[in-house]
């Protein structure tokens, strides 16, 4: 999850199965707990906890998936580029580009 | 006589003895101790001076003992193993005896977590059982625990504390027995409110003949209010206050609760006095020393006997 | 195993302030098992540091390594070819491993990335608890396999004290009374005789109180 931010993501969505419906029994609960840890790290280092979020849905819910993506992408658009990307853009002296989720 | 202390003499003469306690101040002002001493004087055979109770820093117990001794009260030095290793304990035992303190109560001490300095290192080099043994060895054998000879043995009437209400109940009497084997001459109990449980404890102790080997002083604390009773029940580990006791004081209007607490304490002392195996009482009137003469006098235990 | 907890990231970043190139060294021993200093934790911490530093406008280069054990010289030696190419080593092994690295690489500053905890066990996934203080004079055969030095908050040898209530220690509602456990165990083993014996004062000289300890096994040298 942190690697995604290092690779330039402005926001990260983690998709898990519906709670209670995971093939790996409690894999999605563990993912949620680990995501909570990452979001604390992001908050501490000034990137912001709101840039990462967990979503639960089943494999058959294409429309729901699309809705989640649009919703989160819009939120991240509002937040603007992550401080990492801001720093990189400043370093490279290039104008603010597109938001990456 | 093992120590020649007044408390030892009073008990040896077969009198029902009375002790109280005096918490030293949170500061260096000796007059605080002297004022408390004036309230204690004449009401007791010896007065405990606590050793940083609940790990809250106070004037040292030895200093407090000397201050009340100057006021004409026989001191009883409380000593906990929480703050001192065996080197400091031995040294303080010698020093206290040299200053004429003749009674000692050997305790483990509340964990430092409860006090001013929860970050302090806890010592617990030896435990309270071993402290009893240490004082006894020094007194009776004239040697340090290391085996080296003492240049003058300390003289102490050795006490220990028991809490008949802590868990597990079944080891409470065996543990008292061990303390007696380690060298305890007398025992002061945790404050008693649950008389039924205390009687069960005492019966078990008597079955082992322990009341013949050690002087048992039953601990009592007058309740100032229903609020205090509820607080103690909830917050103090190993404190057993039955609901019926709380109800009795809570049924009184607020302004009458203190008087009721004293009345209940006197009743309790009278009941304890009539029980075989109880050699005296230990009245812990916490920051309420001004009521000692009312309580002890009310129980018919004044004036205190003079024994030579 | 030896357990530990991560140091707060703010504290680590402050330690790293003077440096721009570091080695972040994990350990595949105890700290991997208790999930505080293994390969995965190296990756997470390295990412975190890089992100934080880059966001603050000053990048840092991190070489991520994980040694088999930081407490054995042969594994520490594997870092020798490159260690002096970096300004500092941040280690997330236990205090023993960090110190051993420090004494083998005298010219490189060593920084601790974790706070080393205690000798303990995994009670369940994600939860570790202390069992041993390494006092150097084991009495578990007398105490039903439960250590009074470690499990009693006052390290009493004749417990429990008056602060034991319904199996719980006075220091906290989540702390079981060590002596209640000892007694329960002795009863079930029919060994209560052990309880009622006076025990000699413990010799703490075999513990850390006797000074730093060393074990020499002639047959192994």
Coordinates of C-alpha atoms in Angstrom, one line a residue:
Chain A
X1 CA 0.0 0.0 0.0
X2 CA 2.8 2.4 0.9
X3 CA 4.6 1.4 -2.3
X4 CA 1.7 2.7 -4.3
X5 CA 2.2 6.1 -2.8
X6 CA 6.0 5.9 -3.5
X7 CA 5.1 5.0 -7.1
X8 CA 3.1 8.2 -7.4
X9 CA -0.5 7.4 -6.4
X10 CA -2.5 10.3 -4.9
X11 CA -5.0 7.9 -3.4
X12 CA -5.2 4.1 -2.9
X13 CA -8.4 2.0 -2.8
X14 CA -8.2 -1.5 -1.3
X15 CA -10.9 -3.8 -2.5
X16 CA -12.0 -6.7 -0.3
X17 CA -14.7 -9.3 -0.4
X18 CA -17.9 -8.7 1.5
X19 CA -17.3 -9.2 5.2
X20 CA -18.1 -12.7 6.2
X21 CA -17.8 -13.8 2.6
X22 CA -14.1 -14.1 2.1
X23 CA -12.6 -17.3 0.5
X24 CA -9.8 -16.8 3.0
X25 CA -12.3 -16.6 5.9
X26 CA -10.8 -13.6 7.7
X27 CA -8.4 -12.3 5.0
X28 CA -10.5 -9.2 4.4
X29 CA -10.7 -8.4 8.2
X30 CA -6.9 -8.6 8.4
X31 CA -6.6 -6.4 5.3
X32 CA -8.8 -3.8 7.1
X33 CA -6.6 -3.9 10.2
X34 CA -3.5 -3.5 8.1
X35 CA -5.0 -0.7 6.2
X36 CA -5.8 1.0 9.5
X37 CA -2.1 0.8 10.3
X38 CA -1.1 2.2 7.0
X39 CA -3.6 5.0 7.3
X40 CA -2.1 5.9 10.7
X41 CA 1.4 6.0 9.1
X42 CA 0.1 8.2 6.3
X43 CA -1.4 10.6 8.8
X44 CA 1.8 10.7 10.9
X45 CA 4.0 11.5 7.9
X46 CA 1.7 14.2 6.6
X47 CA 0.3 12.5 3.5
X48 CA -3.1 12.1 5.1
X49 CA -5.2 9.1 6.2
X50 CA -8.0 10.1 3.8
X51 CA -5.9 9.1 0.8
X52 CA -6.4 5.4 1.5
X53 CA -9.7 3.5 2.0
X54 CA -11.0 0.0 2.1
X55 CA -14.1 -1.0 0.0
X56 CA -16.0 -4.3 0.3
X57 CA -17.9 -5.8 -2.6
X58 CA -18.5 -9.1 -4.4
X59 CA -17.0 -10.1 -7.7
X60 CA -20.4 -9.8 -9.4
X61 CA -21.0 -6.1 -8.5
X62 CA -19.5 -4.3 -11.5
X63 CA -21.7 -1.3 -11.2
X64 CA -21.0 -0.9 -7.6
X65 CA -17.3 -1.2 -8.3
X66 CA -17.6 1.6 -10.8
X67 CA -19.5 3.8 -8.4
X68 CA -16.9 3.3 -5.7
X69 CA -14.1 4.2 -8.1
X70 CA -15.9 7.3 -9.3
X71 CA -16.7 8.4 -5.8
X72 CA -13.2 7.9 -4.4
X73 CA -11.5 9.4 -7.5
X74 CA -13.7 12.5 -7.1
X75 CA -12.7 12.8 -3.4
X76 CA -9.0 12.4 -4.2
X77 CA -9.4 15.0 -7.0
X78 CA -10.7 17.4 -4.3
X79 CA -7.7 16.6 -2.1
X80 CA -5.3 17.4 -4.9
X81 CA -1.9 15.8 -5.5
X82 CA -0.3 14.0 -2.6
X83 CA 2.5 15.8 -0.8
X84 CA 5.0 13.4 -2.4
X85 CA 3.8 14.4 -5.9
X86 CA 3.8 18.0 -4.9
X87 CA 7.4 17.7 -3.8
X88 CA 8.4 15.8 -6.9
X89 CA 6.7 18.3 -9.2
X90 CA 8.4 21.1 -7.4
X91 CA 11.8 19.3 -7.7
X92 CA 11.2 18.8 -11.4
X93 CA 9.7 22.3 -11.8
X94 CA 6.8 20.9 -13.9
X95 CA 3.2 22.1 -13.6
X96 CA 0.7 20.2 -11.5
X97 CA -0.5 17.3 -13.6
X98 CA -3.4 14.9 -13.5
X99 CA -4.5 13.2 -10.3
X100 CA -3.6 9.5 -10.1
X101 CA -5.6 7.0 -8.1
Chain B
X1 CA 10.8 -9.7 76.6
X2 CA 12.0 -9.7 73.1
X3 CA 12.1 -6.0 72.6
X4 CA 10.9 -4.4 75.8
X5 CA 8.4 -2.3 73.7
X6 CA 5.3 -0.9 75.5
X7 CA 3.1 -2.8 73.0
X8 CA 4.9 -6.0 73.8
X9 CA 4.5 -5.4 77.6
X10 CA 0.8 -4.5 77.3
X11 CA 0.1 -7.7 75.3
X12 CA 2.2 -9.8 77.6
X13 CA 0.3 -8.6 80.6
X14 CA -2.8 -9.8 79.0
X15 CA -4.4 -6.4 78.2
X16 CA -6.5 -5.9 75.1
X17 CA -4.2 -3.6 73.2
X18 CA -4.9 -0.6 71.0
X19 CA -2.8 0.7 68.1
X20 CA -3.5 3.5 65.7
X21 CA -1.7 4.9 62.7
X22 CA -0.4 8.2 61.7
X23 CA 0.5 9.1 58.1
X24 CA 3.5 11.5 57.8
X25 CA 3.0 14.7 55.9
X26 CA 3.7 15.4 52.2
X27 CA 6.4 17.9 53.2
X28 CA 9.1 18.6 55.7
X29 CA 7.0 20.4 58.4
X30 CA 7.4 18.5 61.7
X31 CA 4.5 20.3 63.3
X32 CA 2.0 18.4 61.1
X33 CA 3.2 15.2 62.8
X34 CA 3.2 16.9 66.3
X35 CA -0.4 18.0 65.8
X36 CA -1.5 14.4 64.8
X37 CA 0.6 13.1 67.8
X38 CA -1.4 15.3 70.2
X39 CA -4.6 13.6 68.9
X40 CA -3.2 10.1 69.3
X41 CA -1.4 10.5 72.6
X42 CA -3.0 8.7 75.5
X43 CA -5.3 6.6 73.3
X44 CA -2.9 3.9 72.1
X45 CA -0.2 1.5 73.2
X46 CA 1.8 2.2 70.1
X47 CA 1.2 4.2 66.9
X48 CA 2.2 3.0 63.4
X49 CA 3.9 5.5 61.2
X50 CA 3.3 4.6 57.6
X51 CA 6.1 4.2 55.0
X52 CA 5.1 6.0 51.8
X53 CA 1.7 4.3 51.8
X54 CA 0.1 3.9 48.3
X55 CA 3.5 4.8 47.0
X56 CA 2.8 8.5 47.6
X57 CA 6.0 10.2 48.7
X58 CA 5.9 11.4 52.4
X59 CA 8.2 12.2 55.2
X60 CA 10.2 9.1 56.1
X61 CA 8.7 6.7 58.5
X62 CA 11.7 6.7 60.8
X63 CA 11.6 10.5 61.0
X64 CA 7.9 10.4 61.8
X65 CA 8.5 7.7 64.5
X66 CA 11.1 10.0 66.2
X67 CA 8.8 13.0 66.1
X68 CA 5.9 11.1 67.8
X69 CA 8.4 9.5 70.2
X70 CA 9.5 13.0 71.3
X71 CA 5.8 13.7 72.0
X72 CA 5.6 10.7 74.3
X73 CA 4.0 8.2 72.0
X74 CA 5.5 4.7 71.4
X75 CA 6.2 4.5 67.7
X76 CA 5.7 1.5 65.5
X77 CA 7.8 1.7 62.4
X78 CA 6.2 0.5 59.1
X79 CA 8.8 -0.7 56.6
X80 CA 8.1 -1.7 53.0
X81 CA 10.4 -3.7 50.7
X82 CA 9.3 -1.8 47.6
X83 CA 11.9 1.0 47.9
X84 CA 14.9 -0.4 49.5
X85 CA 17.2 -3.4 48.8
X86 CA 18.5 -5.6 51.6
X87 CA 21.5 -3.4 52.3
X88 CA 19.3 -0.3 52.9
X89 CA 16.7 -2.4 54.9
X90 CA 19.4 -3.8 57.3
X91 CA 20.9 -0.4 57.7
X92 CA 17.5 1.2 58.5
X93 CA 16.7 -1.6 60.9
X94 CA 19.9 -0.9 62.8
X95 CA 19.3 2.9 62.7
X96 CA 15.7 2.7 63.9
X97 CA 16.7 0.4 66.8
X98 CA 19.6 2.7 67.7
X99 CA 17.1 5.6 67.9
X100 CA 15.0 3.7 70.4
X101 CA 12.2 2.5 68.0
X102 CA 11.1 -0.9 69.4
X103 CA 8.2 -2.0 67.1
X104 CA 8.4 -2.8 63.4
X105 CA 5.8 -3.8 60.9
X106 CA 7.2 -5.7 57.9
X107 CA 5.3 -5.0 54.6
X108 CA 5.7 -5.5 50.9
X109 CA 4.2 -2.1 50.0
X110 CA 1.7 -1.0 47.4
X111 CA 3.0 -1.2 43.8
X112 CA 4.7 2.1 42.8
X113 CA 2.2 2.5 40.0
X114 CA -0.3 4.0 42.4
X115 CA 1.8 6.9 43.6
X116 CA 3.6 10.1 42.5
X117 CA 6.3 8.3 40.6
X118 CA 4.9 5.4 38.6
X119 CA 8.2 5.4 36.6
X120 CA 10.2 4.5 39.6
X121 CA 12.2 1.3 39.7
X122 CA 10.7 -1.2 42.0
X123 CA 13.1 -2.9 44.3
X124 CA 11.5 -5.9 45.9
X125 CA 14.9 -7.4 46.6
X126 CA 13.4 -9.5 49.3
X127 CA 9.7 -9.9 50.2
X128 CA 7.8 -9.0 53.4
X129 CA 8.1 -12.7 54.6
X130 CA 11.9 -12.5 54.2
X131 CA 12.0 -9.0 55.9
X132 CA 10.3 -10.6 59.0
X133 CA 13.0 -13.3 58.9
X134 CA 15.7 -10.7 58.5
X135 CA 14.7 -8.7 61.5
X136 CA 14.3 -11.9 63.6
X137 CA 17.7 -13.2 62.5
X138 CA 19.3 -9.9 63.4
X139 CA 17.5 -9.6 66.7
X140 CA 17.7 -13.2 68.0
X141 CA 20.9 -14.5 66.5
X142 CA 22.9 -11.2 66.5
X143 CA 24.0 -11.7 63.0
X144 CA 23.4 -10.1 59.6
X145 CA 21.6 -12.4 57.1
X146 CA 25.0 -12.8 55.5
X147 CA 26.2 -14.5 58.7
X148 CA 28.5 -11.7 59.8
X149 CA 28.3 -10.8 63.5
X150 CA 26.4 -7.6 64.5
X151 CA 28.0 -5.1 66.8
X152 CA 24.9 -4.8 68.9
X153 CA 21.6 -6.6 67.9
X154 CA 18.5 -4.5 67.1
X155 CA 15.6 -4.9 69.5
X156 CA 12.2 -5.1 67.9
X157 CA 8.7 -6.4 68.5
X158 CA 8.1 -7.8 65.0
X159 CA 4.8 -7.4 63.3
X160 CA 3.3 -8.3 60.0
X161 CA 0.1 -7.5 58.1
X162 CA -2.5 -9.9 56.8
X163 CA -5.4 -9.3 54.5
X164 CA -8.0 -12.0 55.2
X165 CA -10.1 -10.7 52.4
X166 CA -7.6 -11.0 49.6
X167 CA -7.7 -13.9 47.2
X168 CA -7.2 -16.8 47.2
X169 CA -8.8 -17.2 50.6
X170 CA -7.5 -20.7 51.2
X171 CA -3.9 -19.7 51.5
X172 CA -4.5 -16.7 53.8
X173 CA -4.1 -18.8 57.0
X174 CA -1.2 -20.9 55.7
X175 CA 0.5 -17.6 54.8
X176 CA 0.0 -16.2 58.3
X177 CA 1.5 -19.5 59.6
X178 CA 4.5 -18.9 57.4
X179 CA 4.9 -15.3 58.7
X180 CA 4.8 -16.7 62.3
X181 CA 7.5 -19.2 61.4
X182 CA 9.5 -16.4 59.8
X183 CA 9.4 -14.6 63.1
X184 CA 6.3 -12.4 63.5
X185 CA 5.3 -11.6 67.1
X186 CA 2.1 -9.8 66.2
X187 CA -0.1 -9.2 63.3
X188 CA -2.3 -6.3 62.3
X189 CA -5.1 -7.1 59.9
X190 CA -6.4 -5.2 56.9
X191 CA -9.5 -3.2 57.9
X192 CA -12.4 -5.5 58.6
X193 CA -15.9 -4.8 57.4
X194 CA -17.0 -8.3 56.5
X195 CA -17.2 -9.8 60.0
X196 CA -18.5 -13.2 58.8
X197 CA -15.6 -13.8 56.6
X198 CA -13.2 -12.6 59.3
X199 CA -14.7 -15.1 61.7
X200 CA -14.2 -17.9 59.2
X201 CA -10.6 -16.8 58.9
X202 CA -10.0 -16.5 62.6
X203 CA -11.6 -20.0 63.2
X204 CA -9.2 -21.5 60.7
X205 CA -6.2 -19.7 62.3
X206 CA -7.3 -20.9 65.8
X207 CA -7.6 -24.5 64.5
X208 CA -3.9 -24.3 63.7
X209 CA -3.3 -22.7 67.1
X210 CA -1.9 -19.6 65.5
X211 CA -3.6 -17.2 68.1
X212 CA -1.3 -18.8 70.7
X213 CA 1.8 -18.1 68.7
X214 CA 1.1 -14.5 67.5
X215 CA -0.9 -11.6 68.9
X216 CA -3.6 -10.8 66.5
X217 CA -4.7 -7.1 66.3
X218 CA -7.9 -6.7 64.3
X219 CA -7.9 -3.7 62.0
X220 CA -10.8 -1.3 61.8
X221 CA -11.4 1.9 59.9
X222 CA -14.3 4.2 60.8
X223 CA -16.3 5.1 57.7
X224 CA -16.8 8.9 57.2
X225 CA -19.6 8.6 54.7
X226 CA -21.4 6.2 52.4
X227 CA -19.3 7.8 49.6
X228 CA -16.1 6.7 51.2
X229 CA -17.3 3.2 51.7
X230 CA -18.3 2.9 48.0
X231 CA -15.0 4.4 46.9
X232 CA -13.0 2.0 49.0
X233 CA -15.0 -1.0 47.9
X234 CA -14.5 -0.1 44.3
X235 CA -10.9 1.3 44.3
X236 CA -8.9 -0.6 46.9
X237 CA -7.8 -4.1 45.9
X238 CA -8.6 -6.7 48.5
X239 CA -11.1 -4.5 50.4
X240 CA -14.3 -6.3 51.3
X241 CA -17.2 -4.1 52.4
X242 CA -20.5 -5.9 52.4
X243 CA -23.5 -4.1 50.9
X244 CA -25.3 -4.4 54.2
X245 CA -22.6 -2.3 55.8
X246 CA -22.8 0.4 53.1
X247 CA -26.6 0.4 53.3
X248 CA -26.5 1.0 57.1
X249 CA -24.5 4.2 56.7
X250 CA -26.1 5.2 53.4
X251 CA -29.6 5.1 55.1
X252 CA -28.5 8.0 57.3
X253 CA -28.9 11.6 56.1
X254 CA -25.5 13.0 54.9
X255 CA -24.8 15.0 58.1
X256 CA -25.4 12.0 60.3
X257 CA -23.2 9.6 58.3
X258 CA -19.9 10.4 60.1
X259 CA -21.5 9.9 63.5
X260 CA -23.0 6.6 62.3
X261 CA -19.6 5.5 61.0
X262 CA -18.1 6.0 64.4
X263 CA -21.0 4.2 66.1
X264 CA -20.5 1.3 63.8
X265 CA -16.8 1.2 64.4
X266 CA -17.3 1.2 68.2
X267 CA -19.8 -1.6 67.9
X268 CA -17.4 -3.6 65.8
X269 CA -14.5 -3.1 68.3
X270 CA -16.8 -4.3 71.1
X271 CA -17.6 -7.4 69.1
X272 CA -14.0 -8.1 68.3
X273 CA -13.0 -7.6 71.9
X274 CA -15.3 -10.4 72.9
X275 CA -13.7 -12.9 70.4
X276 CA -11.3 -15.5 71.5
X277 CA -7.9 -15.1 69.8
X278 CA -8.1 -11.3 69.3
X279 CA -5.5 -9.6 71.4
X280 CA -6.2 -6.0 70.4
X281 CA -7.4 -3.6 67.7
X282 CA -5.6 -1.5 65.2
X283 CA -7.6 1.6 64.5
X284 CA -6.8 3.2 61.1
X285 CA -8.7 6.5 61.3
X286 CA -7.5 7.8 57.9
X287 CA -6.9 11.5 58.2
X288 CA -9.4 11.5 61.1
X289 CA -7.1 11.2 64.1
X290 CA -9.3 13.7 66.0
X291 CA -11.9 11.0 66.4
X292 CA -9.6 8.4 68.0
X293 CA -10.4 9.2 71.6
X294 CA -14.1 9.2 70.9
X295 CA -13.8 5.8 69.2
X296 CA -11.4 4.1 71.6
X297 CA -13.0 5.7 74.6
X298 CA -16.5 4.8 73.3
X299 CA -15.4 1.2 73.1
X300 CA -14.4 1.3 76.8
X301 CA -10.7 1.0 76.1
X302 CA -9.5 4.1 77.9
X303 CA -7.4 4.9 79.8
X304 CA -4.6 2.8 78.3
X305 CA -2.9 0.6 80.9
X306 CA 0.6 1.5 82.2
X307 CA 2.7 -1.7 82.4
X308 CA 6.2 -1.8 83.8
Chain C
X1 CA 11.5 -15.0 21.9
X2 CA 12.7 -11.5 22.4
X3 CA 9.9 -9.1 21.7
X4 CA 9.7 -5.4 20.8
X5 CA 7.6 -2.5 19.6
X6 CA 8.3 -0.1 16.8
X7 CA 9.7 3.3 17.8
X8 CA 7.3 6.2 16.9
X9 CA 8.0 7.2 13.3
X10 CA 8.6 10.8 14.5
X11 CA 11.4 9.7 16.7
X12 CA 13.0 7.7 13.9
X13 CA 12.8 10.6 11.5
X14 CA 14.4 12.8 14.0
X15 CA 17.3 10.3 14.5
X16 CA 17.7 10.2 10.7
X17 CA 17.8 14.0 10.3
X18 CA 21.6 14.2 9.7
X19 CA 21.7 11.4 7.1
X20 CA 20.8 11.1 3.4
X21 CA 22.0 7.5 2.8
X22 CA 21.3 4.7 5.2
X23 CA 21.1 1.0 5.6
X24 CA 17.9 -0.3 7.1
X25 CA 18.7 -3.7 8.7
X26 CA 16.2 -6.2 9.8
X27 CA 16.7 -9.6 11.4
X28 CA 15.1 -13.0 10.6
X29 CA 15.3 -14.1 14.2
X30 CA 12.9 -13.3 17.1
X31 CA 11.9 -9.9 15.7
X32 CA 10.6 -11.5 12.6
X33 CA 8.4 -13.9 14.6
X34 CA 7.0 -11.0 16.7
X35 CA 6.5 -9.0 13.5
X36 CA 8.5 -6.0 14.5
X37 CA 11.8 -6.3 12.7
X38 CA 11.7 -8.8 9.8
X39 CA 11.9 -8.4 6.1
X40 CA 8.3 -7.2 5.7
X41 CA 8.8 -4.6 8.5
X42 CA 12.0 -3.4 6.7
X43 CA 9.9 -2.8 3.6
X44 CA 7.2 -1.0 5.4
X45 CA 9.5 1.2 7.4
X46 CA 11.7 2.0 4.4
X47 CA 8.7 3.1 2.4
X48 CA 7.5 5.2 5.3
X49 CA 10.8 6.9 5.8
X50 CA 11.2 7.6 2.0
X51 CA 7.7 9.0 1.7
X52 CA 8.1 11.2 4.8
X53 CA 11.5 12.5 3.7
X54 CA 10.5 13.1 0.1
X55 CA 7.3 15.0 1.2
X56 CA 9.5 17.2 3.4
X57 CA 11.7 18.0 0.4
X58 CA 14.8 16.0 1.3
X59 CA 15.1 12.6 -0.2
X60 CA 16.9 9.7 1.5
X61 CA 18.4 6.6 0.0
X62 CA 17.8 3.4 1.8
X63 CA 19.4 0.1 1.3
X64 CA 17.0 -2.6 2.7
X65 CA 18.6 -5.7 4.1
X66 CA 17.6 -8.4 6.4
X67 CA 20.2 -10.5 8.2
X68 CA 19.8 -14.1 9.2
X69 CA 20.5 -13.0 12.8
X70 CA 22.1 -9.8 14.1
X71 CA 23.3 -11.5 17.2
X72 CA 25.8 -13.8 15.4
X73 CA 29.1 -12.5 13.9
X74 CA 29.0 -14.5 10.7
X75 CA 25.7 -12.9 9.6
X76 CA 26.9 -9.4 10.6
X77 CA 29.9 -9.9 8.4
X78 CA 27.7 -10.0 5.3
X79 CA 27.3 -6.3 5.6
X80 CA 31.0 -5.5 5.6
X81 CA 31.5 -5.0 1.9
X82 CA 29.1 -2.1 1.7
X83 CA 28.5 -0.8 5.2
X84 CA 30.9 2.1 4.8
X85 CA 29.1 3.3 1.7
X86 CA 26.3 4.6 3.9
X87 CA 26.2 7.3 6.5
X88 CA 24.3 5.3 9.2
X89 CA 22.6 2.0 9.9
X90 CA 19.1 1.9 11.3
X91 CA 18.5 -1.5 12.8
X92 CA 15.1 -3.0 13.7
X93 CA 16.6 -6.0 15.5
X94 CA 16.6 -6.3 19.3
X95 CA 18.9 -4.3 21.4
X96 CA 21.4 -7.2 21.4
X97 CA 21.6 -7.2 17.6
X98 CA 21.8 -3.5 17.3
X99 CA 24.7 -3.4 19.8
X100 CA 26.5 -6.2 18.1
X101 CA 26.3 -4.4 14.8
X102 CA 27.6 -1.3 16.5
X103 CA 30.6 -3.0 17.9
X104 CA 31.5 -4.7 14.6
X105 CA 31.2 -1.5 12.6
X106 CA 33.0 1.1 14.7
X107 CA 32.9 3.9 12.1
X108 CA 29.2 3.8 11.3
X109 CA 26.5 5.3 13.6
X110 CA 23.9 2.7 14.6
X111 CA 20.3 3.8 15.3
X112 CA 17.6 1.8 17.0
X113 CA 14.3 1.5 15.1
X114 CA 12.5 -0.5 17.8
X115 CA 12.2 -0.6 21.5
X116 CA 13.2 -4.0 22.7
X117 CA 10.7 -5.5 25.1
X118 CA 10.8 -8.7 26.9
X119 CA 11.3 -12.5 26.7
X120 CA 7.9 -13.7 25.9
X121 CA 5.4 -15.9 24.0
X122 CA 2.7 -15.4 21.4
X123 CA -0.5 -15.8 23.4
X124 CA -2.4 -15.4 20.2
X125 CA -1.9 -13.8 16.8
X126 CA -0.8 -10.2 17.4
X127 CA -0.5 -10.5 21.2
X128 CA 2.7 -11.3 23.1
X129 CA 3.2 -11.6 26.8
X130 CA 6.2 -11.7 29.1
X131 CA 7.3 -15.0 30.7
X132 CA 10.9 -14.8 31.7
X133 CA 13.3 -12.2 33.1
X134 CA 16.5 -14.2 32.6
X135 CA 17.3 -14.0 36.3
X136 CA 19.8 -16.8 36.0
X137 CA 18.4 -19.1 38.8
X138 CA 15.3 -20.9 37.7
X139 CA 12.7 -22.0 40.3
X140 CA 9.9 -23.1 38.0
X141 CA 10.0 -26.7 39.4
X142 CA 8.9 -25.3 42.8
X143 CA 6.2 -22.9 41.5
X144 CA 4.1 -25.0 39.2
X145 CA 5.9 -23.9 36.1
X146 CA 4.9 -20.2 36.6
X147 CA 7.6 -17.7 37.4
X148 CA 7.1 -15.6 40.5
X149 CA 9.9 -13.2 39.4
X150 CA 8.2 -12.4 36.1
X151 CA 4.5 -13.0 36.7
X152 CA 4.2 -11.3 40.1
X153 CA 4.4 -7.5 39.8
X154 CA 6.4 -7.4 43.0
X155 CA 8.5 -10.5 42.2
X156 CA 7.4 -11.9 45.6
X157 CA 8.6 -15.3 46.6
X158 CA 5.8 -15.8 49.2
X159 CA 2.8 -14.3 47.4
X160 CA 0.2 -13.4 46.8
X161 CA 0.1 -10.0 48.5
X162 CA -3.0 -8.3 49.8
X163 CA -3.6 -6.8 46.4
X164 CA -4.7 -10.0 44.8
X165 CA -8.4 -9.9 44.0
X166 CA -10.4 -12.5 42.1
X167 CA -7.3 -13.6 40.3
X168 CA -6.3 -10.1 39.2
X169 CA -3.3 -8.2 40.3
X170 CA -3.5 -4.7 41.9
X171 CA -1.5 -3.1 39.1
X172 CA -4.1 -3.5 36.4
X173 CA -7.4 -5.2 35.5
X174 CA -5.7 -7.1 32.6
X175 CA -2.9 -8.4 34.7
X176 CA -3.5 -11.9 36.2
X177 CA -2.1 -12.4 39.7
X178 CA 0.9 -14.6 39.2
X179 CA 0.6 -16.1 42.7
X180 CA -3.1 -17.0 42.1
X181 CA -1.9 -18.9 39.0
X182 CA 0.9 -20.6 40.9
X183 CA -1.4 -21.7 43.6
X184 CA -4.0 -23.0 41.2
X185 CA -1.3 -24.9 39.4
X186 CA 0.3 -26.3 42.6
X187 CA -3.1 -27.5 43.7
X188 CA -3.8 -29.3 40.5
X189 CA -0.4 -30.9 40.7
X190 CA -0.9 -31.8 44.3
X191 CA 2.2 -29.9 45.2
X192 CA 0.9 -27.4 47.8
X193 CA 3.8 -28.5 50.1
X194 CA 6.0 -26.3 48.0
X195 CA 3.9 -23.3 48.9
X196 CA 4.2 -23.5 52.6
X197 CA 8.0 -23.6 52.7
X198 CA 10.0 -20.5 53.6
X199 CA 12.2 -19.7 50.6
X200 CA 15.7 -18.3 51.0
X201 CA 16.4 -14.7 49.9
X202 CA 16.9 -14.8 46.1
X203 CA 20.4 -14.2 44.9
X204 CA 20.1 -11.5 42.3
X205 CA 23.8 -11.7 41.5
X206 CA 22.9 -14.2 38.7
X207 CA 20.6 -11.6 37.3
X208 CA 21.6 -8.4 35.7
X209 CA 22.3 -7.0 39.2
X210 CA 25.5 -8.9 39.2
X211 CA 26.8 -6.9 36.3
X212 CA 26.8 -7.8 32.6
X213 CA 26.7 -11.5 32.2
X214 CA 28.7 -13.9 30.1
X215 CA 28.4 -17.7 29.5
X216 CA 31.6 -19.6 28.5
X217 CA 31.2 -23.2 27.3
X218 CA 34.7 -24.8 27.2
X219 CA 33.3 -27.8 25.3
X220 CA 32.0 -25.6 22.5
X221 CA 35.1 -23.4 22.0

